[in-house]
mmCIF file of C-alpha atoms (C1' of nucleotides) and ligand atoms in Angstrom:
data_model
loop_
_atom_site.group_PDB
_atom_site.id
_atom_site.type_symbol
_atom_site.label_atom_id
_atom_site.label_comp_id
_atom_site.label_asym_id
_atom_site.label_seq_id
_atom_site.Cartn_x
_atom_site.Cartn_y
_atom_site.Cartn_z
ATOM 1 C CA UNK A 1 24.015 -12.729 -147.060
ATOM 2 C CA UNK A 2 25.012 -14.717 -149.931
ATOM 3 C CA UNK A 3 24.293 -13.144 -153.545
ATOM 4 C CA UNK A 4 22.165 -16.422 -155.916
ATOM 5 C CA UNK A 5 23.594 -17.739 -158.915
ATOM 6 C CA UNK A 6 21.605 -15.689 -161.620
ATOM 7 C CA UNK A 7 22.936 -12.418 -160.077
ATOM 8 C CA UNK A 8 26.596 -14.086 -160.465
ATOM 9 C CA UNK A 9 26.034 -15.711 -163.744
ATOM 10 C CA UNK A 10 24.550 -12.368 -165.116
ATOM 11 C CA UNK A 11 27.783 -10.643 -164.019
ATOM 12 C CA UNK A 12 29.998 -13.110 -165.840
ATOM 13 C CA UNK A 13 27.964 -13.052 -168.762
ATOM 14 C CA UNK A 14 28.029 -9.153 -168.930
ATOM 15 C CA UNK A 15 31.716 -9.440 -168.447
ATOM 16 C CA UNK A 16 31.639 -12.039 -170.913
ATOM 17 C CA UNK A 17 29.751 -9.579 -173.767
ATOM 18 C CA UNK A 18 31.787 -6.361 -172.295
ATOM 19 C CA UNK A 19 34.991 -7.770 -173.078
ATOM 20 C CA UNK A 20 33.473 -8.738 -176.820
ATOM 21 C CA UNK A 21 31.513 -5.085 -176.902
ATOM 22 C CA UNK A 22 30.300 -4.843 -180.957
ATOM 23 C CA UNK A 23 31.045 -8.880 -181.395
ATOM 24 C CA UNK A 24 27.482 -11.233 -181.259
ATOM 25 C CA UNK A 25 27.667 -13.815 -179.200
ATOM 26 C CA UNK A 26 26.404 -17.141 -178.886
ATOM 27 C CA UNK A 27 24.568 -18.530 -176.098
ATOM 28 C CA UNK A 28 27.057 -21.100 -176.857
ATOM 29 C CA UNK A 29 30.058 -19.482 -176.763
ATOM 30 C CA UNK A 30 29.000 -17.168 -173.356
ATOM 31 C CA UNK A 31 28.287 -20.544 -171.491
ATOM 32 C CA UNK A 32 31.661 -21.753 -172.631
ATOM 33 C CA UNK A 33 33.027 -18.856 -171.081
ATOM 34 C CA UNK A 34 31.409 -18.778 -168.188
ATOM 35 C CA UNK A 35 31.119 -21.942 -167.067
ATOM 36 C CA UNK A 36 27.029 -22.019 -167.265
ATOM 37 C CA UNK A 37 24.935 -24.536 -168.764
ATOM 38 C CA UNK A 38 22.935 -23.024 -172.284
ATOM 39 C CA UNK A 39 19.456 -23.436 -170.882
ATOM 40 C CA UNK A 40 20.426 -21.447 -167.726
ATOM 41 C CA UNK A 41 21.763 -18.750 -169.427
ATOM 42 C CA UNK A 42 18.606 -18.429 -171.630
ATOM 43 C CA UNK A 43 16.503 -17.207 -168.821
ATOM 44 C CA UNK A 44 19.296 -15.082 -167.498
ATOM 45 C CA UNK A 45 20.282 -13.431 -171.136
ATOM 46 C CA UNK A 46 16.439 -12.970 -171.836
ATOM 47 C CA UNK A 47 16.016 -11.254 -168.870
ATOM 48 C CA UNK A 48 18.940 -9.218 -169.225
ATOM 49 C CA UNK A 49 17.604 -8.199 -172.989
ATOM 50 C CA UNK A 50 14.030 -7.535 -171.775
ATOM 51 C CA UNK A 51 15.438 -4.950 -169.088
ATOM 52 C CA UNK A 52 17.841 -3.129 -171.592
ATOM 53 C CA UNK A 53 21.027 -4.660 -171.310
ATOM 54 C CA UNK A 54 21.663 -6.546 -174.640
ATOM 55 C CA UNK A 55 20.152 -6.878 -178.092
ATOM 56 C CA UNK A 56 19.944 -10.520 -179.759
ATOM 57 C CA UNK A 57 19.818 -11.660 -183.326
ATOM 58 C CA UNK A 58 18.385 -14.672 -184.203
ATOM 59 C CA UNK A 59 19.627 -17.294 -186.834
ATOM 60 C CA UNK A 60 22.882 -18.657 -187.945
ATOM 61 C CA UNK A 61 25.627 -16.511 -186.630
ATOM 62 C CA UNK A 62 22.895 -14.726 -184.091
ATOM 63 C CA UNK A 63 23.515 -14.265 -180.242
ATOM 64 C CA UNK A 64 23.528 -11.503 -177.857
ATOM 65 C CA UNK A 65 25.194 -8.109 -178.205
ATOM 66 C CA UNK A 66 25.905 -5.714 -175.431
ATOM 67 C CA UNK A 67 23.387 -2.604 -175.653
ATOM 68 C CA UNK A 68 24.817 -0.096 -173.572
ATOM 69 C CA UNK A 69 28.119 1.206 -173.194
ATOM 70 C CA UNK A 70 30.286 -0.666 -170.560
ATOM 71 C CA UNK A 71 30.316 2.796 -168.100
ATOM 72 C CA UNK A 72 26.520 2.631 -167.882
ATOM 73 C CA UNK A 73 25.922 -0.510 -166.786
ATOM 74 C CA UNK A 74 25.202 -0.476 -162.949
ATOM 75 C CA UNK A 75 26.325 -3.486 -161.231
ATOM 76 C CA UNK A 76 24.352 -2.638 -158.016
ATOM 77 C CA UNK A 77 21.232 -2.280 -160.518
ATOM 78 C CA UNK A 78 21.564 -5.329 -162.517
ATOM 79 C CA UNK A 79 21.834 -6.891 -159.263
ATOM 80 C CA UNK A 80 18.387 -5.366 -157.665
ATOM 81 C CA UNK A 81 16.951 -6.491 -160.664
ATOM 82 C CA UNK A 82 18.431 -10.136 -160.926
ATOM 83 C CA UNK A 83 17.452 -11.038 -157.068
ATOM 84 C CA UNK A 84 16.063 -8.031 -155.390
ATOM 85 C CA UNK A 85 16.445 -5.382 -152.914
ATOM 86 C CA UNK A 86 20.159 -4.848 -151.490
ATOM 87 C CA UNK A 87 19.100 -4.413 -148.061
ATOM 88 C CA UNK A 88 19.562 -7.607 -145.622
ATOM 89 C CA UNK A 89 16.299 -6.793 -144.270
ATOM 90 C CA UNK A 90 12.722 -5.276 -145.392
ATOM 91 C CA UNK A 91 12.237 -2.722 -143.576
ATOM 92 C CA UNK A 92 15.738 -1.161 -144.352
ATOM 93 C CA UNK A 93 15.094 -1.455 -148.235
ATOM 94 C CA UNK A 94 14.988 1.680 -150.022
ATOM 95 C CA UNK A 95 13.861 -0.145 -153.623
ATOM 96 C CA UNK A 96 11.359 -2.401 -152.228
ATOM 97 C CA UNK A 97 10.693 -1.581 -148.424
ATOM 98 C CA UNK A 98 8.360 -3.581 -145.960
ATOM 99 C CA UNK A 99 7.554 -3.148 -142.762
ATOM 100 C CA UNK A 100 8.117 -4.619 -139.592
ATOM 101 C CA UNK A 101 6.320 -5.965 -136.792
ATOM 102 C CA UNK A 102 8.544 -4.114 -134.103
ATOM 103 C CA UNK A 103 9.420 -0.971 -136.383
ATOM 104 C CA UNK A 104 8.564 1.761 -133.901
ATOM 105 C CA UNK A 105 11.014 1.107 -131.228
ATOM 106 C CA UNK A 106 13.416 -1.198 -133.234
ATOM 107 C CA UNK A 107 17.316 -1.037 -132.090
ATOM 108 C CA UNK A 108 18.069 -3.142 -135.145
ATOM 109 C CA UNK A 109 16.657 -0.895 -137.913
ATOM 110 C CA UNK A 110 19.696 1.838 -137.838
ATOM 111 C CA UNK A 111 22.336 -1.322 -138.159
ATOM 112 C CA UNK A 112 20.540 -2.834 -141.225
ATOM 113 C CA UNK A 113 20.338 0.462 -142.882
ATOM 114 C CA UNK A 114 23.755 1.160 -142.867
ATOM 115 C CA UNK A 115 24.475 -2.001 -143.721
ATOM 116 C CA UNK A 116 22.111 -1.344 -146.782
ATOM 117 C CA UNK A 117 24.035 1.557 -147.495
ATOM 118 C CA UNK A 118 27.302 0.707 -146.864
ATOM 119 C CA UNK A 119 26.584 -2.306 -149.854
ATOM 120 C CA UNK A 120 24.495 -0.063 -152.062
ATOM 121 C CA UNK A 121 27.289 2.856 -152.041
ATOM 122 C CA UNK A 122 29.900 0.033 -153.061
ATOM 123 C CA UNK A 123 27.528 -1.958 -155.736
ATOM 124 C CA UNK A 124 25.932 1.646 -156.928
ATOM 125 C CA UNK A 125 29.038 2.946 -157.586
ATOM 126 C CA UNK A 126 30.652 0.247 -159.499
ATOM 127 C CA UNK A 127 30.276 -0.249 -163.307
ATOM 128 C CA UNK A 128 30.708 -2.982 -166.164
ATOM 129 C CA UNK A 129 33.537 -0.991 -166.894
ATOM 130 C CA UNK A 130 34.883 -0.519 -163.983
ATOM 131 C CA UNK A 131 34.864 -4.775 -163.808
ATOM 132 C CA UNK A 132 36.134 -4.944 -167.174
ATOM 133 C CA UNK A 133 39.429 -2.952 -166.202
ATOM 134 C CA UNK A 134 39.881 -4.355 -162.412
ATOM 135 C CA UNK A 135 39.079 -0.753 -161.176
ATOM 136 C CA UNK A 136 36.982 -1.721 -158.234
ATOM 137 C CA UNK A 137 35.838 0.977 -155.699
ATOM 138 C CA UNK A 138 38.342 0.046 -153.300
ATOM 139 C CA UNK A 139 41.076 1.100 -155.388
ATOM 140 C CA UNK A 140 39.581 4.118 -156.250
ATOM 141 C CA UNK A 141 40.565 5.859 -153.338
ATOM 142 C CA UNK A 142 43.940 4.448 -152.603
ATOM 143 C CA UNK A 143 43.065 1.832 -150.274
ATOM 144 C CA UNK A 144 40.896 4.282 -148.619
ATOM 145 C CA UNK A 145 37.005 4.759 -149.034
ATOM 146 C CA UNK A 146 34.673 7.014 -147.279
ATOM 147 C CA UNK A 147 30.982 7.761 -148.077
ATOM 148 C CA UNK A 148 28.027 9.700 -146.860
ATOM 149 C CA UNK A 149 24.279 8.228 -146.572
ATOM 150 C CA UNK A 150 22.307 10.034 -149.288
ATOM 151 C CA UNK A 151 19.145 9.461 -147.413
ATOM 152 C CA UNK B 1 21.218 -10.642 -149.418
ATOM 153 C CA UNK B 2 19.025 -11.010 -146.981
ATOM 154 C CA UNK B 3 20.004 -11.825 -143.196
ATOM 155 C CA UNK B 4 17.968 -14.809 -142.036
ATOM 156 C CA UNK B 5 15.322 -14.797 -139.393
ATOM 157 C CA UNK B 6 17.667 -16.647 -136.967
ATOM 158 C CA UNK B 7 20.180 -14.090 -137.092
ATOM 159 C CA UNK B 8 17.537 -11.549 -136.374
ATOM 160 C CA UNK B 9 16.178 -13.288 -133.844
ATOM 161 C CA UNK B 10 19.270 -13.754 -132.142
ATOM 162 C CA UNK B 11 19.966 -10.062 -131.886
ATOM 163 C CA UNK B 12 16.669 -9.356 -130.434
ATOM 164 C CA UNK B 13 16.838 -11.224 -128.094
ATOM 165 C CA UNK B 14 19.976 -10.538 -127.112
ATOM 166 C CA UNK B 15 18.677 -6.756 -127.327
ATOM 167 C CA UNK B 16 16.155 -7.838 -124.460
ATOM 168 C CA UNK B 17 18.670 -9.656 -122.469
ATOM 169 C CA UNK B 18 21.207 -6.645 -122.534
ATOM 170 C CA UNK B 19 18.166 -4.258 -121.671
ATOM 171 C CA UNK B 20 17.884 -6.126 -118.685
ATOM 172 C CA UNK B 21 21.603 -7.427 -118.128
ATOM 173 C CA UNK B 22 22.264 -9.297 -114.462
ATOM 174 C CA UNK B 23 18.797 -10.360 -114.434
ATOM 175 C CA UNK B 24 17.497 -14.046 -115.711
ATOM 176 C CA UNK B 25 14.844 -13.909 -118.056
ATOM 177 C CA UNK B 26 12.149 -16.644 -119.053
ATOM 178 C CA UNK B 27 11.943 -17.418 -122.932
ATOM 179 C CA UNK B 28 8.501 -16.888 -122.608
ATOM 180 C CA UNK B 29 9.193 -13.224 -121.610
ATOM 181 C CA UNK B 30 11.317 -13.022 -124.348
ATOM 182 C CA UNK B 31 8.934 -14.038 -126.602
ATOM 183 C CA UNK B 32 6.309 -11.594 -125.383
ATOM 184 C CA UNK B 33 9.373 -8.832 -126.229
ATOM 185 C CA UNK B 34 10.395 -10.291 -129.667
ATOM 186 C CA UNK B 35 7.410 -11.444 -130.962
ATOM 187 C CA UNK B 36 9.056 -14.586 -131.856
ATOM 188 C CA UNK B 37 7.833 -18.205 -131.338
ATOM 189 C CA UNK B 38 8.883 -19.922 -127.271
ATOM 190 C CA UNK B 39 9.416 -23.047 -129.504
ATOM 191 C CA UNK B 40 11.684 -21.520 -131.742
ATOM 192 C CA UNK B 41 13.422 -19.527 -129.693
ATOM 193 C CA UNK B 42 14.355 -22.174 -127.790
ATOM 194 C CA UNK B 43 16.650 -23.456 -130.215
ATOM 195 C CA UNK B 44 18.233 -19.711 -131.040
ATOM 196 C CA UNK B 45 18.822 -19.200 -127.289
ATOM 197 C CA UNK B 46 20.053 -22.858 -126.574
ATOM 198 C CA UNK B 47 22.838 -21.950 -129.592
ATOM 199 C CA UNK B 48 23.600 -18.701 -128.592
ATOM 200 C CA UNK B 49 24.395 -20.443 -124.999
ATOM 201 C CA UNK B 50 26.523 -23.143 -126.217
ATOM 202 C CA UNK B 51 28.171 -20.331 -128.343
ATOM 203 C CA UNK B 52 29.166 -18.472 -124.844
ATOM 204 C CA UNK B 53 26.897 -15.967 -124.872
ATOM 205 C CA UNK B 54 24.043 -16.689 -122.331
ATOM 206 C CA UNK B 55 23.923 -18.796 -118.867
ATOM 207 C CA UNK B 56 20.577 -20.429 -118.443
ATOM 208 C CA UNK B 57 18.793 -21.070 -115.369
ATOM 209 C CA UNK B 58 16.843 -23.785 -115.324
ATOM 210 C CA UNK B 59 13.416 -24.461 -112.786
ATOM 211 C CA UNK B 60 10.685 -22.357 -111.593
ATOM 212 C CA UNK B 61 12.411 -18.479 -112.079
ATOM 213 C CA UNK B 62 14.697 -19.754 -114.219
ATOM 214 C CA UNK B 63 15.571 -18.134 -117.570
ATOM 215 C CA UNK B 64 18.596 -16.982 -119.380
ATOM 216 C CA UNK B 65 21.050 -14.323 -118.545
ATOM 217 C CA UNK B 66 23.721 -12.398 -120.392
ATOM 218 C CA UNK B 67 27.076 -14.027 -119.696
ATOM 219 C CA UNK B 68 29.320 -11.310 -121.304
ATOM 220 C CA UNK B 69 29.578 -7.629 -121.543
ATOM 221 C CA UNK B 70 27.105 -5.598 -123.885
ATOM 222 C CA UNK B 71 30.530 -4.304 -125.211
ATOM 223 C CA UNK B 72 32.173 -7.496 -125.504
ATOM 224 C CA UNK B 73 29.256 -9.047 -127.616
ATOM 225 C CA UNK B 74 29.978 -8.196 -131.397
ATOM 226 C CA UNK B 75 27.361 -8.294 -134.136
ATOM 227 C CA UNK B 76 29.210 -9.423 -137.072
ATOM 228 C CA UNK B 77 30.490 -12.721 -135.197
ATOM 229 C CA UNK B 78 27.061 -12.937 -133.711
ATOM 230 C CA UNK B 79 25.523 -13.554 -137.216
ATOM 231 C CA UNK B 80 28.449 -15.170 -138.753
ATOM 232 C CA UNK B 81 27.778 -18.191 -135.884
ATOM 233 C CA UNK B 82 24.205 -17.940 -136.532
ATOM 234 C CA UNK B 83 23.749 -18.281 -140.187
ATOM 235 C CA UNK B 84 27.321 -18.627 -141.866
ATOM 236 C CA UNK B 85 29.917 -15.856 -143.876
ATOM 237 C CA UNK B 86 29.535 -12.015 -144.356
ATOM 238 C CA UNK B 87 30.881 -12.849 -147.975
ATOM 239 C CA UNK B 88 28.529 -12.677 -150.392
ATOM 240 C CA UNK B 89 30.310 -15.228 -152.259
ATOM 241 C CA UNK B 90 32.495 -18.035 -151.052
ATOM 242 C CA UNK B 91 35.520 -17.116 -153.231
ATOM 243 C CA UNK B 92 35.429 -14.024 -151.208
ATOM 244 C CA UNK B 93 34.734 -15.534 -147.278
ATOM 245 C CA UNK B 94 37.452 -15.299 -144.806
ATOM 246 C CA UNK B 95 35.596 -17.338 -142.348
ATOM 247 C CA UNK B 96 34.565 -19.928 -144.829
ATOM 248 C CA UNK B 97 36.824 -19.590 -148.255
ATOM 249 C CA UNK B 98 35.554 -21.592 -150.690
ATOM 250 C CA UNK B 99 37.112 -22.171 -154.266
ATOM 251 C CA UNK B 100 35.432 -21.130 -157.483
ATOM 252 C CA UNK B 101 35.759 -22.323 -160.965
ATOM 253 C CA UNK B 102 36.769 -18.921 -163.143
ATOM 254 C CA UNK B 103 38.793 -17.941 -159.905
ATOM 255 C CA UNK B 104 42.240 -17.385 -161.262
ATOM 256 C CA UNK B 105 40.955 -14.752 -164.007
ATOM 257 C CA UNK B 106 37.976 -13.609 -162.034
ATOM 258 C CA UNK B 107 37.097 -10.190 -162.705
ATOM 259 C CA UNK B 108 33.848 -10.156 -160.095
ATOM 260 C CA UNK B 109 35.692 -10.938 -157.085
ATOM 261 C CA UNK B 110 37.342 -8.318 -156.237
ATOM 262 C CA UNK B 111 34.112 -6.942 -155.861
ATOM 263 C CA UNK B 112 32.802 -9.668 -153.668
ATOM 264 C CA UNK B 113 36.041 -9.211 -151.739
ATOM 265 C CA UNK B 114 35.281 -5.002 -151.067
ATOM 266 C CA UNK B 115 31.373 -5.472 -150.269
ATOM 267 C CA UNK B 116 32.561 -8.446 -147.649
ATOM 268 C CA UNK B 117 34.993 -6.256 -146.299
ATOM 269 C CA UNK B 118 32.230 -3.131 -146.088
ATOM 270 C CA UNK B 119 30.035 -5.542 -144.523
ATOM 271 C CA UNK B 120 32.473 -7.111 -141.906
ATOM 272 C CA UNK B 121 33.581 -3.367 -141.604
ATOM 273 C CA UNK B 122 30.107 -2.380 -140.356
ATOM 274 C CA UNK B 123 28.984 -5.246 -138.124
ATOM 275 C CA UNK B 124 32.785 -6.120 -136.732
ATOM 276 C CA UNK B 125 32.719 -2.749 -135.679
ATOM 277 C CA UNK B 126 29.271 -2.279 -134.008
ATOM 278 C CA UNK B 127 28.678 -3.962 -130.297
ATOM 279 C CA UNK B 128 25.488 -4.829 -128.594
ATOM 280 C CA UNK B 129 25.969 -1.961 -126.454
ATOM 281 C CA UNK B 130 26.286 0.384 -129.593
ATOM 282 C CA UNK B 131 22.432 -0.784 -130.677
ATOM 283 C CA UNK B 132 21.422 -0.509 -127.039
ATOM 284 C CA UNK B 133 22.427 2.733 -127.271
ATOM 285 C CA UNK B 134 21.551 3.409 -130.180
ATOM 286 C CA UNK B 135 24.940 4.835 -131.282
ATOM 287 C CA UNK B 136 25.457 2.776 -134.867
ATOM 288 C CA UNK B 137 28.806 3.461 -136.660
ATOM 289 C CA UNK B 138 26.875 6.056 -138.746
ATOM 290 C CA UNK B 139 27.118 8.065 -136.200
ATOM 291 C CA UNK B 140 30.820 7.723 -134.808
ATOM 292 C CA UNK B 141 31.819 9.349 -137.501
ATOM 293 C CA UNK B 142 29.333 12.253 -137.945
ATOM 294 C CA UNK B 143 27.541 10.920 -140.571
ATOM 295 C CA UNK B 144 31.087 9.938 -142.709
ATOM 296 C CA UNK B 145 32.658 6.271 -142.106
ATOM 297 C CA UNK B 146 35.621 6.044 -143.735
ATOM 298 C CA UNK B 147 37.862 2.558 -143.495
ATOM 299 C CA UNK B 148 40.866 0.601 -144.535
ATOM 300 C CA UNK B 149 41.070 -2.759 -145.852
ATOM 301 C CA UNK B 150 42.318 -4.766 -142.894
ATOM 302 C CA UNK B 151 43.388 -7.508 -145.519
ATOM 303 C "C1'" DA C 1 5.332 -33.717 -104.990
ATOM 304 C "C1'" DA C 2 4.060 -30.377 -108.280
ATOM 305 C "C1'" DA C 3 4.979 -26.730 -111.154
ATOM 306 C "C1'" DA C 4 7.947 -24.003 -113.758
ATOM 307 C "C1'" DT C 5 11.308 -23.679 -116.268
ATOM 308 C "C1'" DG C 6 15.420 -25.013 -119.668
ATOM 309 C "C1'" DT C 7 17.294 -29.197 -122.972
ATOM 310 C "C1'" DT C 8 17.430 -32.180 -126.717
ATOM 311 C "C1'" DG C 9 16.621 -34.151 -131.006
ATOM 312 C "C1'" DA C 10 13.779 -35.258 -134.547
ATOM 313 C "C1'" DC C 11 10.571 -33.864 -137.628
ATOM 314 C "C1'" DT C 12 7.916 -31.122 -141.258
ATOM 315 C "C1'" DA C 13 5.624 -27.822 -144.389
ATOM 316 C "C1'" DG C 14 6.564 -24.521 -147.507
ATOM 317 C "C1'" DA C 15 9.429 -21.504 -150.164
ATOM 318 C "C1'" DA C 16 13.241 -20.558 -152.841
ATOM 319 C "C1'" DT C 17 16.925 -21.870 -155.769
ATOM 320 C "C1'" DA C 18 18.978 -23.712 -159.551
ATOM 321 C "C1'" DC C 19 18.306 -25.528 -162.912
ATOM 322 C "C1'" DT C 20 16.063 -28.613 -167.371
ATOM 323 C "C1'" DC C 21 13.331 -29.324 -171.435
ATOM 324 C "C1'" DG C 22 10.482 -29.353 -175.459
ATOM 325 C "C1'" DA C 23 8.186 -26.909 -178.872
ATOM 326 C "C1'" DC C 24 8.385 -22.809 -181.489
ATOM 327 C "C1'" DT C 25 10.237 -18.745 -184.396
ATOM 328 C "C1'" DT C 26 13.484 -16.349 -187.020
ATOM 329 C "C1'" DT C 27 17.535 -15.962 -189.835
ATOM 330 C "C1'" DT C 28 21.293 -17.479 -192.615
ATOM 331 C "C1'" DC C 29 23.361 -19.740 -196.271
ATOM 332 C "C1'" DA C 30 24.452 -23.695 -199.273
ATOM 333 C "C1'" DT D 1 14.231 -23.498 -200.931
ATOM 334 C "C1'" DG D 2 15.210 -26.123 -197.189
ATOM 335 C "C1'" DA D 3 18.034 -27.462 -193.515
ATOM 336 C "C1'" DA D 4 20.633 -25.880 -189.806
ATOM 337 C "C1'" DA D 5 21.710 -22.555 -186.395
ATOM 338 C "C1'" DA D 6 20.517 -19.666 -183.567
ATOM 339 C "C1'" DG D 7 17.187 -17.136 -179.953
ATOM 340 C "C1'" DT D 8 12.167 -17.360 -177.459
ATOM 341 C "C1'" DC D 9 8.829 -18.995 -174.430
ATOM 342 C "C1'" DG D 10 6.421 -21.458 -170.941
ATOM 343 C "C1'" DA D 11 6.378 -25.200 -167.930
ATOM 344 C "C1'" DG D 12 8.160 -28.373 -165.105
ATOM 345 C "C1'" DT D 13 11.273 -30.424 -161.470
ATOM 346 C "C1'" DA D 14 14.758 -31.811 -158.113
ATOM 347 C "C1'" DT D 15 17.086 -30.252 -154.319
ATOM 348 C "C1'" DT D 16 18.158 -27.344 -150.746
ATOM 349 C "C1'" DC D 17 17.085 -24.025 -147.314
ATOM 350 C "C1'" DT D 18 14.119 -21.765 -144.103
ATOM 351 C "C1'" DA D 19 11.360 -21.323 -140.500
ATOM 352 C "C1'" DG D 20 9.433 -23.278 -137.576
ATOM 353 C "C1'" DT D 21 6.960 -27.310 -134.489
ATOM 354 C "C1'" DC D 22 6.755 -30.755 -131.012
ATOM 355 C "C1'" DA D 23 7.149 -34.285 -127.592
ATOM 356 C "C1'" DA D 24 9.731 -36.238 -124.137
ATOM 357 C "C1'" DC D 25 13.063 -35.271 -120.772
ATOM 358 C "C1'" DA D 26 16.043 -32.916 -116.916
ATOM 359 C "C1'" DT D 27 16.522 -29.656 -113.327
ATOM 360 C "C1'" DT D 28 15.230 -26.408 -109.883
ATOM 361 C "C1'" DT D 29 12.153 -24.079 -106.796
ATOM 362 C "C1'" DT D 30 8.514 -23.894 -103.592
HETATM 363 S S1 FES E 1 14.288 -5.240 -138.009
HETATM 364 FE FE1 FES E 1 12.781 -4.251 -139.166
HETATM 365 S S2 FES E 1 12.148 -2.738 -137.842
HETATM 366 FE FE2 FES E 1 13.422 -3.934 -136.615
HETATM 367 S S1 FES E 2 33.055 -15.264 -158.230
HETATM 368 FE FE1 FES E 2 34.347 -16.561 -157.121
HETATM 369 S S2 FES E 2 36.153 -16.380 -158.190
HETATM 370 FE FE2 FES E 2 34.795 -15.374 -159.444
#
DNA sequence: AAAATGTTGACTAGAATACTCGACTTTTCA
DNA sequence: TGAAAAGTCGAGTATTCTAGTCAACATTTT
């Protein structure tokens, strides 16, 4: 169930370029920040400009510039788009479903789509911003947090 | 965030043995039920043995049988033995912490932290008998779950 | 004794992950 | 105007993980 590193490293360079919203910034500079080598980040922060996330400028003094604003930046989306479906199994994914051999009379399918859910309603929920000011869902309601399945 | 064929496997054929609790059955006729591999299961079943889970029978008739309760068997522990953490992120594991560079100022894990404990929440909660039944936590609560972080 | 099972350990093919690298383009600025 | 400082692009690679296979062996039943 573990999230991959260009899901994480795409989070920390979001963070990176939230926290410097208006500022360019180098390739450089975000892998100083974030711990991740330049040519790793060049795939991830391309990616992230081709889907809508940042802008870049090229020459001296370029680098990449946040795009949207901080409160409309998805962290469940960037993360379907970084490594795929939420769901811990195909036939429970909403984004990108599959089927399954024993579908019909599965016992398992129920458990995997709330488990979908239950990681979709935290990740879907939850954005830049939110990060950025250490306003996770969890505090949202008080140590408390309830949802409904929307489908 | 996928959940790995083992796991899966594992919990199918535990489905099949709970189905049919008290009474020994073959791999083979688990395989015909799971449409998984004899060869492979053998090594899923042999683990899930050593684990506690199953007595095996060995010789003509022989099989496995289902050593605990259906209500005693719990799902998240099930695939935490079979294919590691909940977490999403080692930072964020209970079972299996593991340290991470930017930790100290780390704005992303206290999001890894809520979706491990929404995960744990769901599968610590559900029992083999709950799938045989099909009566997943969705439904305990009338289509609301609501919980508390237990740490 | 033969047949039907589980047991064990080693092995492997393929996919996925986590990167690296070199050549190129654009922009700045001395 | 030219060198340097960026981003862009496409390929390539090393390592790890996954998903399984398989053969030889041990035990039990009939
Ligand atoms: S796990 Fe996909 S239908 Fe059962
Ligand atoms: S992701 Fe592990 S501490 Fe930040």
């Amino acid at each position: 169930m573990k999230v991959s590193s260009k899901g994480e490293y795409a989070l920390r360079a979001l963070l990176v370029l939230g926290e410097l919203h208006g500022k360019v910034v180098s390739i450089q500079e975000i892998s100083d920040k974030t711990l991740v080598t330049v040519s790793y980040l060049e795939q991830i922060l391309l990616k992230l400009k081709k889907l809508g996330y940042l802008e870049s400028k090229r020459g001296t003094n370029g680098g990449y510039i946040l795009k949207r604003e901080t409160r409309d930046i998805n962290i469940g989306e960037v993360i379907r788009v970084l490594e795929g479906p939420l769901s811990p199994m195909g036939c429970a994914s909403i984004t990108k479903y599959e089927p399954c051999q024993l579908e019909p009379s599965c016992q398992l399918k129920p458990l995997w789509s709330l488990v979908r859910d239950t990681i979709a309603y935290v990740l879907d929920q939850t954005t830049l911003e939110d990060l950025l000011e250490n306003r996770i869902a969890l505090n949202k309601g008080d140590d408390f947090l309830a949802f409904k399945r929307t489908n």
